[in-house]
XYZ file of C-alpha atoms in Angstrom:
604
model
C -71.181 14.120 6.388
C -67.827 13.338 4.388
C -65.618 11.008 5.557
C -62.007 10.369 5.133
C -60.543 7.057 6.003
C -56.714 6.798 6.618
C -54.076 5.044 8.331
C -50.951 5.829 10.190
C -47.463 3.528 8.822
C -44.106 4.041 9.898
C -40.784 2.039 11.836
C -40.829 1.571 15.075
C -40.703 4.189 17.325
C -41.218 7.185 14.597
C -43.794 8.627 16.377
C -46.963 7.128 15.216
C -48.741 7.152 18.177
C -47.813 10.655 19.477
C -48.993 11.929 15.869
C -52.410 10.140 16.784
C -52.254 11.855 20.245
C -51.839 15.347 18.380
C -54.777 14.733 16.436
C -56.884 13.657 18.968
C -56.512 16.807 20.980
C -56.398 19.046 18.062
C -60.121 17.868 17.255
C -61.326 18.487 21.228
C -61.831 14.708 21.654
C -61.030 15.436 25.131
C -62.541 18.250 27.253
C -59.933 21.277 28.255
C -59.455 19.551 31.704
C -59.314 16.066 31.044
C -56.222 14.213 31.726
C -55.250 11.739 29.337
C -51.462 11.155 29.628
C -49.391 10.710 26.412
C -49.394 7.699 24.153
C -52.908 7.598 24.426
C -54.334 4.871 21.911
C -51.875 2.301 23.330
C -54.183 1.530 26.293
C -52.609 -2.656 26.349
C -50.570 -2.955 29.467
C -47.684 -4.573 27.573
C -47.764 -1.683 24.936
C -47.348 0.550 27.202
C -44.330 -1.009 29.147
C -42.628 -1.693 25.550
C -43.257 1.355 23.816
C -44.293 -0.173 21.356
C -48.004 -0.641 19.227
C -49.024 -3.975 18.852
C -53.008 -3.660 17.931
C -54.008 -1.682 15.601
C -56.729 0.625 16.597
C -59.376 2.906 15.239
C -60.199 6.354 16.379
C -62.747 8.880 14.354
C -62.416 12.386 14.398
C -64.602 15.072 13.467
C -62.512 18.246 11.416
C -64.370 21.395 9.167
C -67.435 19.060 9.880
C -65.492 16.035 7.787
C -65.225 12.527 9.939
C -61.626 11.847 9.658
C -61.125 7.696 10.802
C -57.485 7.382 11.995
C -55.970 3.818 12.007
C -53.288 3.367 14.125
C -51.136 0.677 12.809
C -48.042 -1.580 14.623
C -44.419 -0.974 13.496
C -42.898 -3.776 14.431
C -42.290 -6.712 11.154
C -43.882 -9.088 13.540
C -46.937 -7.499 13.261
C -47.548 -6.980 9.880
C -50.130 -9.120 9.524
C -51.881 -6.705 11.491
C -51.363 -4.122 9.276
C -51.771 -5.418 6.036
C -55.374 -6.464 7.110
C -55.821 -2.655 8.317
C -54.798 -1.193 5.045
C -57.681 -2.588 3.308
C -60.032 0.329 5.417
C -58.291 2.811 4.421
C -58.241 5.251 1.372
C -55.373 7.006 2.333
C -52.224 6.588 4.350
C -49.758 8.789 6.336
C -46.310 7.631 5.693
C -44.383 8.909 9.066
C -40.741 9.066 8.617
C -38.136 10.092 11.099
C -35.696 13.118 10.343
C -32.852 11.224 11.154
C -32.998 7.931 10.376
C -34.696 8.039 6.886
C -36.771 4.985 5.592
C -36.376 1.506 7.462
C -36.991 -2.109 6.523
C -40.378 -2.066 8.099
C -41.386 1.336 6.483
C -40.542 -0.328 3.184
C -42.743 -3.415 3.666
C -45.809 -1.953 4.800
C -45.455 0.951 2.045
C -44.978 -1.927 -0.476
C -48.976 -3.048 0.965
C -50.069 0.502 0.998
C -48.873 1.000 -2.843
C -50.350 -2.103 -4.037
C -53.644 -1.874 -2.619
C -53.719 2.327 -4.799
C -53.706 3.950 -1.521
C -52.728 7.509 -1.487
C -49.746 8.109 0.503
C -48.795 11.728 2.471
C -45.450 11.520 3.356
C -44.422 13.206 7.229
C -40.691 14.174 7.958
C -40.977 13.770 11.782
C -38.637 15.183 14.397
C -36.870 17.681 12.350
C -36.263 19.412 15.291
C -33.504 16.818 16.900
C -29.615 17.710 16.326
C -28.321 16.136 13.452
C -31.132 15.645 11.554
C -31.650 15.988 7.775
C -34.846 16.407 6.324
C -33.881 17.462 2.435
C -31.657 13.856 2.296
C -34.809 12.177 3.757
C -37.272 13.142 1.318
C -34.812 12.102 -1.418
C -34.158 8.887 0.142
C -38.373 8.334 0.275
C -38.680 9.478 -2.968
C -35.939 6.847 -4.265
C -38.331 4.092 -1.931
C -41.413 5.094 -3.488
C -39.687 4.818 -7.273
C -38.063 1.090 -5.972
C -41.119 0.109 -5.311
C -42.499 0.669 -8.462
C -45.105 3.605 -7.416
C -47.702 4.997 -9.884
C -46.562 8.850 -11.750
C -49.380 10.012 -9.014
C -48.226 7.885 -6.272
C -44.757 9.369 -6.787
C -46.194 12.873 -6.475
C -46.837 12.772 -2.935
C -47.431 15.613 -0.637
C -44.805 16.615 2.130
C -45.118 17.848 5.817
C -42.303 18.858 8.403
C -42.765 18.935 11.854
C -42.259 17.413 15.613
C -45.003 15.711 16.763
C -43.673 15.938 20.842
C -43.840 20.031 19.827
C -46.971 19.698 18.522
C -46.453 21.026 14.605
C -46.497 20.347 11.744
C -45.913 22.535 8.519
C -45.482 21.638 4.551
C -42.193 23.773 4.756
C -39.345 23.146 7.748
C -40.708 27.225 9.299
C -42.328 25.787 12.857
C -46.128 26.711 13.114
C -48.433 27.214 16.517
C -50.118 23.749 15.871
C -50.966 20.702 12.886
C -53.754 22.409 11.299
C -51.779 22.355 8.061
C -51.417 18.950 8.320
C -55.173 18.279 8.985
C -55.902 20.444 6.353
C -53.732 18.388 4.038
C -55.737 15.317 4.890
C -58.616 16.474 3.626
C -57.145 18.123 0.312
C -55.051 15.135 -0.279
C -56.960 11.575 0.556
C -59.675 10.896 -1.804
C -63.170 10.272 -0.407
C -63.881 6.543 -0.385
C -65.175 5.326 -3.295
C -68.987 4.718 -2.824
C -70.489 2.442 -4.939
C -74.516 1.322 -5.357
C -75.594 -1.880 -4.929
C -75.825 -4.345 -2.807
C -74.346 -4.636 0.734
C -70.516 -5.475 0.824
C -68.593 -5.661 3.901
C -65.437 -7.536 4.568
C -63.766 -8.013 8.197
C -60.602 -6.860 8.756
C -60.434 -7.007 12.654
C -61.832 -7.871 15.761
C -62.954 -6.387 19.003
C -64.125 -8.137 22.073
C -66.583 -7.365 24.898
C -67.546 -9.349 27.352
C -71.036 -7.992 27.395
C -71.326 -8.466 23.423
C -69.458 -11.087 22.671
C -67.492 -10.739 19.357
C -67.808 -8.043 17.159
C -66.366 -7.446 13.713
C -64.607 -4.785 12.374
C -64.821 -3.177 8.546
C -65.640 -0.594 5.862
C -68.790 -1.035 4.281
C -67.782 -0.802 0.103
C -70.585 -1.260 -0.972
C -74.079 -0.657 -0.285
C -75.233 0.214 2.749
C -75.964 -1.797 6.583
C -79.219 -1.301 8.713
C -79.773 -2.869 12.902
C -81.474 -5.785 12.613
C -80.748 -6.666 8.440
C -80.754 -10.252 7.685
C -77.465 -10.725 5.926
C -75.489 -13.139 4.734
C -71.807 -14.674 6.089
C -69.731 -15.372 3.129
C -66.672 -17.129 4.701
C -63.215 -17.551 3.243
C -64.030 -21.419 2.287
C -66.975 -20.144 0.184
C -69.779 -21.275 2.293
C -72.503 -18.940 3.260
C -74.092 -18.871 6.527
C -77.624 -16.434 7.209
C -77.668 -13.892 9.906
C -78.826 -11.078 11.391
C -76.936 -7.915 12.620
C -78.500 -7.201 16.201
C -75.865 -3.252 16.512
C -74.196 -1.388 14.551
C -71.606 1.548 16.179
C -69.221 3.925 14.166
C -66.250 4.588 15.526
C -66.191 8.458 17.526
C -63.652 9.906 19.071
C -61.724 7.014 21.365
C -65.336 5.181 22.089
C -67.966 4.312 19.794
C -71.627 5.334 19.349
C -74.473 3.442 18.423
C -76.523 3.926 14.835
C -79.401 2.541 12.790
C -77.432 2.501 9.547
C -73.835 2.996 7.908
C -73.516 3.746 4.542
C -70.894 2.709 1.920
C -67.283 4.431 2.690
C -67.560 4.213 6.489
C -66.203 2.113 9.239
C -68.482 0.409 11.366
C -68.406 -2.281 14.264
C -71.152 -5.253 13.910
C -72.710 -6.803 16.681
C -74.469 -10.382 16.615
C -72.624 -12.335 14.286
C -72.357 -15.931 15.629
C -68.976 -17.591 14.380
C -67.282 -15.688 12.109
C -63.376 -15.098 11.295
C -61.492 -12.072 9.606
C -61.248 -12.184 6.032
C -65.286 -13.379 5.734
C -67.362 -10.864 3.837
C -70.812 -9.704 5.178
C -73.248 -9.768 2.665
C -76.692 -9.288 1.019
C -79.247 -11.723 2.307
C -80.788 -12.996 -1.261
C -78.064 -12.151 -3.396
C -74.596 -12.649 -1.469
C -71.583 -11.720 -3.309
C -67.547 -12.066 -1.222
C -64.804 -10.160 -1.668
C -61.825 -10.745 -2.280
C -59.678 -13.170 0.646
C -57.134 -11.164 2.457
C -54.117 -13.154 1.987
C -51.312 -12.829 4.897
C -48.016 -13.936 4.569
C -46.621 -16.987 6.084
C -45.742 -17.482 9.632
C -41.301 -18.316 9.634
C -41.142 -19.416 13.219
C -41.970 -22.333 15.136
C -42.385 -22.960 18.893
C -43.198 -25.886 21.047
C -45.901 -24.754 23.677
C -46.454 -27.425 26.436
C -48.078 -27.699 29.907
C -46.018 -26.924 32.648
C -44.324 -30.414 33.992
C -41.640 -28.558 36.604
C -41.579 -29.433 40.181
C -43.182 -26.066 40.868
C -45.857 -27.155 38.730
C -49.508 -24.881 39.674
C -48.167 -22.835 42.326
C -48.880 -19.787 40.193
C -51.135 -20.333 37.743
C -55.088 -20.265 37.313
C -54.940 -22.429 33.920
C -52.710 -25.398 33.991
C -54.110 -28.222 32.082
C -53.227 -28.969 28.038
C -57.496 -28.460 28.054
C -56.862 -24.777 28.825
C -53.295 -24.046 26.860
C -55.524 -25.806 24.049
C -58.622 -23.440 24.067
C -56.470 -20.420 24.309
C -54.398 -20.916 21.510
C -57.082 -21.686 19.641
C -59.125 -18.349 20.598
C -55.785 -16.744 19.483
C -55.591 -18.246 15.873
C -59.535 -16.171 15.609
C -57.552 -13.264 15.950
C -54.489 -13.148 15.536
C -54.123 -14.036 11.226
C -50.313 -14.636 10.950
C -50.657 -17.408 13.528
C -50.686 -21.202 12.898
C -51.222 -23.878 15.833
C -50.977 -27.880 15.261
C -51.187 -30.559 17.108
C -48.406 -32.777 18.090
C -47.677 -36.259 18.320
C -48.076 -35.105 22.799
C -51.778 -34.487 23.798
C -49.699 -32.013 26.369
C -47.711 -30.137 23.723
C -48.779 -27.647 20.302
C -46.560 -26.453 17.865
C -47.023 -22.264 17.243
C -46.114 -20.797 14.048
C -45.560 -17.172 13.949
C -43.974 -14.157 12.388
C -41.103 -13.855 15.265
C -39.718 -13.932 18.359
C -41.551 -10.905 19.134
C -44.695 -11.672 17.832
C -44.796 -15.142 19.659
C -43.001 -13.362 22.493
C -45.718 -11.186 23.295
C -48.391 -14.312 22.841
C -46.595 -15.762 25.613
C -46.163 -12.660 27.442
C -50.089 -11.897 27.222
C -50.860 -15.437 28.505
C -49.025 -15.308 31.449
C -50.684 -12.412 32.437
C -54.033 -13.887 32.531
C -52.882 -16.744 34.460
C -51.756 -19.305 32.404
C -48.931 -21.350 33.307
C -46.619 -23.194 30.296
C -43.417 -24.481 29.220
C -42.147 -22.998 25.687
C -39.323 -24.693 23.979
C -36.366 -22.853 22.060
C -37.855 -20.607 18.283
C -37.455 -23.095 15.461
C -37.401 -21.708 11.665
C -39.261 -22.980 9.003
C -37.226 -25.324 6.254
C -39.361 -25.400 2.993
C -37.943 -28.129 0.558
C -38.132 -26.346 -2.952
C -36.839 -28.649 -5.556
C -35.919 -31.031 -4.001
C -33.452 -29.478 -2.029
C -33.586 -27.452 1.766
C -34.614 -23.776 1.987
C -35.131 -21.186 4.931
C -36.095 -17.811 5.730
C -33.681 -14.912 4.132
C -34.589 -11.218 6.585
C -32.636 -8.588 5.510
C -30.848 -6.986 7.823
C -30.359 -3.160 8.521
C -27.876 -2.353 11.294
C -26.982 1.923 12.500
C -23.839 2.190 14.823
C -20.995 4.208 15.552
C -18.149 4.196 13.438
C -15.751 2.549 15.842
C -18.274 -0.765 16.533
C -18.929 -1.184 12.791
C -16.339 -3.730 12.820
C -17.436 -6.213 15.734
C -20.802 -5.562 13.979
C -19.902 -6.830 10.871
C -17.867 -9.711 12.726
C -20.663 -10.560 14.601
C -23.052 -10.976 11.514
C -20.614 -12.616 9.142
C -19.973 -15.533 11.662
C -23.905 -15.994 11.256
C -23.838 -16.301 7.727
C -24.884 -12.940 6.809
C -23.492 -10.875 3.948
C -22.756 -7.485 3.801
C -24.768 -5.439 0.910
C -24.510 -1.696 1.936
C -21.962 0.338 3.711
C -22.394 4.253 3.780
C -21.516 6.758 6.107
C -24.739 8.657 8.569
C -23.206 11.571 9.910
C -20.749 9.933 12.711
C -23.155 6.549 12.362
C -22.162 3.843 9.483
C -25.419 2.173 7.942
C -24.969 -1.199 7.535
C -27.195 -3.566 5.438
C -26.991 -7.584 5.393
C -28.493 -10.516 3.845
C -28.988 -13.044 6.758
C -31.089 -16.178 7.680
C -33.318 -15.966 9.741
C -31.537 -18.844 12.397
C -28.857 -16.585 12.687
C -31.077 -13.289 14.103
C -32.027 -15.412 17.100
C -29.813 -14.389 20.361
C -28.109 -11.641 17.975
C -29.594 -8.727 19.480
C -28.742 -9.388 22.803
C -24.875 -10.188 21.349
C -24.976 -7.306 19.191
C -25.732 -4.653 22.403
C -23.177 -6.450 24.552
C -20.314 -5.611 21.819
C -21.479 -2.200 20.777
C -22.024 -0.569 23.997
C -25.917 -0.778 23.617
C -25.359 2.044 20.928
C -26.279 -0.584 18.162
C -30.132 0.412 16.077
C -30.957 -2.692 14.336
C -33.907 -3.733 12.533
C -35.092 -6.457 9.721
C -37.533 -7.854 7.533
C -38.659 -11.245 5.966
C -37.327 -11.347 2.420
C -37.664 -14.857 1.240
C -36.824 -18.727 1.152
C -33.289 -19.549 0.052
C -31.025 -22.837 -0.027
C -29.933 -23.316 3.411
C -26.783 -22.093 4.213
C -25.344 -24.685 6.734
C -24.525 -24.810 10.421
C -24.577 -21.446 12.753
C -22.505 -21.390 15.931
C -25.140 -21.199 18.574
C -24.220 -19.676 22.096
C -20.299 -19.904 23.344
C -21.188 -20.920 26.643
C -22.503 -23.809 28.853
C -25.018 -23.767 32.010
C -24.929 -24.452 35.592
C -27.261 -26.566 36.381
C -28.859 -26.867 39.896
C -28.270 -30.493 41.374
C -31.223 -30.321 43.873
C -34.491 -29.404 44.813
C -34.286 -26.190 47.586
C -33.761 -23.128 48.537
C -30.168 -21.083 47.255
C -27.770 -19.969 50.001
C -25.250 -17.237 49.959
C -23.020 -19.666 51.094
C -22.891 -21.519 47.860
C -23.739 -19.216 45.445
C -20.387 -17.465 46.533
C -18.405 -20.163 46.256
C -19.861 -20.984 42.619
C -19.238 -17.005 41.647
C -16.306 -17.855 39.760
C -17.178 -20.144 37.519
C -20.228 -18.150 36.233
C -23.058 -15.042 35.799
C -25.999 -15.988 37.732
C -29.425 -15.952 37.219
C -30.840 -16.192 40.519
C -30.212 -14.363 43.942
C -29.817 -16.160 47.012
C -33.273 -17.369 48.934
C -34.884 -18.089 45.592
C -36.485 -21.880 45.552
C -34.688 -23.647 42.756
C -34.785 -27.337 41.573
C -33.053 -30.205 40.087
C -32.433 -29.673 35.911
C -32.929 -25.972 36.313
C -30.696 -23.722 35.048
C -28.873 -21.205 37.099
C -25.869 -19.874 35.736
C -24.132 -18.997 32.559
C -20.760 -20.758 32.936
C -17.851 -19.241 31.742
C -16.262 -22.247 29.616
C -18.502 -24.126 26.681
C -20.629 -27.225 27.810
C -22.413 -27.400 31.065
C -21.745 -27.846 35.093
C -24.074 -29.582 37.589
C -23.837 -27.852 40.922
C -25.243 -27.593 44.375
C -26.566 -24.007 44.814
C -28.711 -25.049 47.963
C -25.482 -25.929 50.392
C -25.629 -24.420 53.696
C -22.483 -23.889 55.862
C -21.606 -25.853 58.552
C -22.405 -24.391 61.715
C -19.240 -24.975 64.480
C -18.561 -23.662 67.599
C -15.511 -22.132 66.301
C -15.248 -18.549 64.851
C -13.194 -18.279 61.622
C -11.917 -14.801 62.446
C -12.710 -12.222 59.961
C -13.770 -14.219 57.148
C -17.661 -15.007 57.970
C -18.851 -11.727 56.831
C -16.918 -12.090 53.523
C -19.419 -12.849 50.836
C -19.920 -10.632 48.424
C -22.884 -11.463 46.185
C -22.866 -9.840 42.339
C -26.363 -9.074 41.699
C -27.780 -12.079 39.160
C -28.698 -11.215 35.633
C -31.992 -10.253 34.631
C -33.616 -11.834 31.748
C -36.662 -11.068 29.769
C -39.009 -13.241 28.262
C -37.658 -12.918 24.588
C -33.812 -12.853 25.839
C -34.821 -16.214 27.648
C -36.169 -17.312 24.256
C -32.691 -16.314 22.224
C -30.514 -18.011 24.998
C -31.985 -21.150 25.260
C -30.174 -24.149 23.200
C -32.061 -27.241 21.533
C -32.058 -29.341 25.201
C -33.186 -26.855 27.189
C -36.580 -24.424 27.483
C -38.764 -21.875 29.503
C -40.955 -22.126 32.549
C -43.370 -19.614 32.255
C -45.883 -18.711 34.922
C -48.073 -15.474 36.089
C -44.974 -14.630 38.721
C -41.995 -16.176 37.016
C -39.780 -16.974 34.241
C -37.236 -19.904 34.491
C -35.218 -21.773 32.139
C -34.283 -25.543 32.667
C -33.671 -28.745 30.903
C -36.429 -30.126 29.233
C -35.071 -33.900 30.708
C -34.693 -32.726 34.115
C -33.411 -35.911 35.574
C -29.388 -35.245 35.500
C -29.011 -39.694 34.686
C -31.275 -39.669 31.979
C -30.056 -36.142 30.115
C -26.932 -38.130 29.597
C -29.119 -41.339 28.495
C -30.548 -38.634 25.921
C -26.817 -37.644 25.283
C -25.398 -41.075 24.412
C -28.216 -41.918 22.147
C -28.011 -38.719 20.300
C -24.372 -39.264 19.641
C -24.892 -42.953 19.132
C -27.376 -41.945 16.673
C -24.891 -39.205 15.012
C -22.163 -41.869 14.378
C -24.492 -43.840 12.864
């Protein structure tokens, strides 16, 4: 059978994954009366909630009688280490671009990957059938991306499709059609059969799957050669050392699922079972005469965080897995999969420092932990400083930024005052496209900034550039805290009598305790209060004013909103129930011991 191996790139939320959906029922993966729901290869709790893809996953299906492997790929710059390790299965990709907003940062990075690595590239103008779009600019504007990125006279002659995928269609002209068949049939015409070559078996792991019957199982395309059930083969691993094996399965990928087979020949994607300790980037090999590929390099992580055990007064009320033993071994399973992340040890047995691509990406680490129990303290996102000759450097991201005319100006206010410079201006319809170079200190908390000032109409999005000299102080948030004085439970008593000098966090009847933080307050530095004050009870009735308190309903944070807000002093309580933030001293007499020496220090 011919096979056709290709993957699915794009910005977030152009439609990737409703494209996949399209396919899937296109090629009867489902029966007539099955219900599958939409979004259907996004099947992670957290993906779903976020709309967003943050795995990316295989699915095979079977068109004309040619296997067609679809790789669904993340969108989101966090995750690009994901992708870049995809890309290397695939002989083909699908470059999915909205009607409206035209290339974005992250379609430019992973196209960059996709161009390098000779893949052929389909381009797909989706959602032509919103108001305002324009597909004709858009395919001038990817054409211009392609030639910036220095793509090959053959590369540059890409094939274009139209369509909607939430209509279901898809056309190489703008007339709507009943269905995608002419993009299906462009697959095939357009994305080269892989490349099979004789020789000996060569297979290198690009991802991971997990089942708790199998164990581990690695993910690739066999390039060369071909794999058999129960082969002895050898583990090349990224250090150069060879370990002997034997494969005990093999599956190719069908449909959703997968499906078990003797052998998989050179150009397919397969899933091995039985291979004791291996990581992604090793190359599976011929027994007697083993022979790697080459490493998959991933770029660097630009974030830091501090994760530590939870030390609160509400420590293990929560949680299954408490101890540093546990945060330890999870982290550590995480690194296996998980390429663009780094974890050290610190000079704390209770605390590990987490490199990653983002608040996002180390967001949704956290995130995923808490749901399986664990319960942790993370301290504020740190970037990384590089020293380059001799002197400081940091993380550049460049910036993209699509809003309304009449907010381009707090916008550009707002960025400036973070030390990022304007490169691009130009008109979108009634939307101005902005484009700045910024570090990457000053994109943490502006989001949340940004869709305070804009009226949430604000589209932003940004990439990693690279290390520059480091560009001085950035004003971090305006504001100071309240901070609870004691351990207890909050009244409405004294919430309402603390509603004017701040936005609170908590409602009343929520358990607090001493060095957590409650409040925004609405003048820099912070405020130690007593939230947990109940009133005096007398035997006289103050007439008319005891049913007086009006409550304003507190503000709700998430976890990566938490992680912008918090300052250098202060962190994030994170268990399966709850997030808090607090003071990492909690004590109120020794914060201000840690105050004096700091400044001690400072005029020293």
């Amino acid at each position: 059978m011919e096979i056709r191996n290709i993957a699915i790139i794009a910005h977030v939320d152009h439609g990737k994954t409703t494209l996949v959906d399209r396919i899937l029922q296109t090629t009867k993966v489902f029966r007539e009366n099955q219900e599958t729901g939409e979004l259907i290869m996004d099947s992670n709790d957290l993906e779903r909630e976020r709309g967003i893809t943050i795995f990316s996953k295989n699915a095979a299906v079977t068109y004309n009688d040619i296997k067609i492997n679809v790789i669904d790929t993340p969108g989101h710059s966090d995750f690009g280490g994901e992708v870049e390790r995809v890309l290397k299965m695939a002989d083909g990709v699908i470059l999915l671009v909205d009607a409206f907003e035209g290339p974005m940062p992250q379609t430019r990075f992973v196209l960059q990957k996709a161009l390098q690595l000779k893949l052929k590239p389909i381009v797909v103008i989706n959602k032509v059938d919103k108001p305002n779009c324009r597909p004709d600019e858009v395919h001038d504007a990817v054409f211009e991306l392609f030639f910036n990125l220095d793509a090959t006279e053959e590369q540059l002659d890409f094939p274009t499709f139209y369509g909607s995928g939430k209509n279901g269609w898809f056309n190489d002209s703008l007339t709507p059609t009943e269905d995608i068949l002419p993009l299906m049939d462009g697959i095939i015409k357009y994305v080269p059969k892989p490349v099979v070559t004789e020789g000996t078996l060569q297979l290198q792991i690009t991802s991971l799957d997990y089942s708790s019957f199998l164990g581990r199982i690695a993910i690739g395309k066999v390039t060369r050669g071909s794999i058999k059930e129960n082969q002895q083969i050898a583990l090349v691993q990224t250090d150069g050392s060879i370990k002997k094996s034997r494969v005990k399965e093999l599956y190719v990928f069908e449909g959703m699922g997968k499906r078990r087979v003797a052998e998989v020949v050179s150009g397919d994607l397969c899933a091995v079972v039985g291979l004791e300790d291996f990581n992604i980037g090793d190359t599976i090999a011929d027994a007697e005469n083993p022979e790697a590929l080459p490493v998959i390099s991933v770029d660097e992580p630009t974030m830091s965080m501090t994760f530590s055990i939870n030390n609160s007064p509400f420590f293990g009320k929560d949680g299954k897995f408490v101890t540093s033993r546990h945060l330890r071994d999870r982290l550590m399973k995480e690194t296996e999969k998980n390429l663009a992340l780094r974890v050290e040890d610190t000079d704390s047995a209770d605390s590990f420092l987490v490199y990653g691509r983002g608040i996002l990406h180390l967001g949704v680490l956290v995130e995923t932990m808490r749901r399986e129990g664990y319960e942790l303290t993370v301290g504020n996102p740190q970037v990384l400083v590089k020293t380059i000759d001799g002197k400081k450097h940091e993380p550049y991201e460049n910036l993209v930024v699509d809003v309304p005319s009449e907010f381009s100006g707090k916008v550009i206010d707002l960025v400036t005052q973070r030390k990022g410079e304007m490169q691009v201006m130009e008109s979108k319809g009634e939307m101005q496209h902005l484009e700045f170079e910024i570090p990457s200190r000053g994109l943490i908390g502006l989001r949340s900034q940004m869709l305070t000032n804009t009226a949430g109409e604000a589209v932003m999005a940004h990439r990693f550039i690279e290390y520059k000299p480091w560009k001085g102080p950035i004003p971090g948030r305006n504001n100071g805290v309240l901070i609870s004085k004691f351990q207890g439970t909050t009244t409405a008593y004294s919430i309402d009598k603390l509603q004017d000098r701040g936005s609170f966090f908590i409602d009343p009847g929520e358990e607090v305790y001493a060095g957590q933080i409650i409040a925004e307050h609405i003048k820099p530095g912070d405020l130690n209060v007593n939230a947990v004050e109940a009133k005096k009870l007398t035997n006289h009735r103050a007439s008319g004013s005891d049913d007086s308190v009006r409550i304003t309903p507190k503000l709700q944070f998430t976890l990566e909103e938490c992680m912008e807000y918090i300052q250098q002093d202060e962190c994030i309580e994170v268990t399966p129930k709850t997030i808090r933030m607090r003071k990492t001293v909690l004590n109120e007499e020794d914060r201000k011991k840690v105050a004096r020496s700091m400044q001690s220090e400072a005029i020293g």
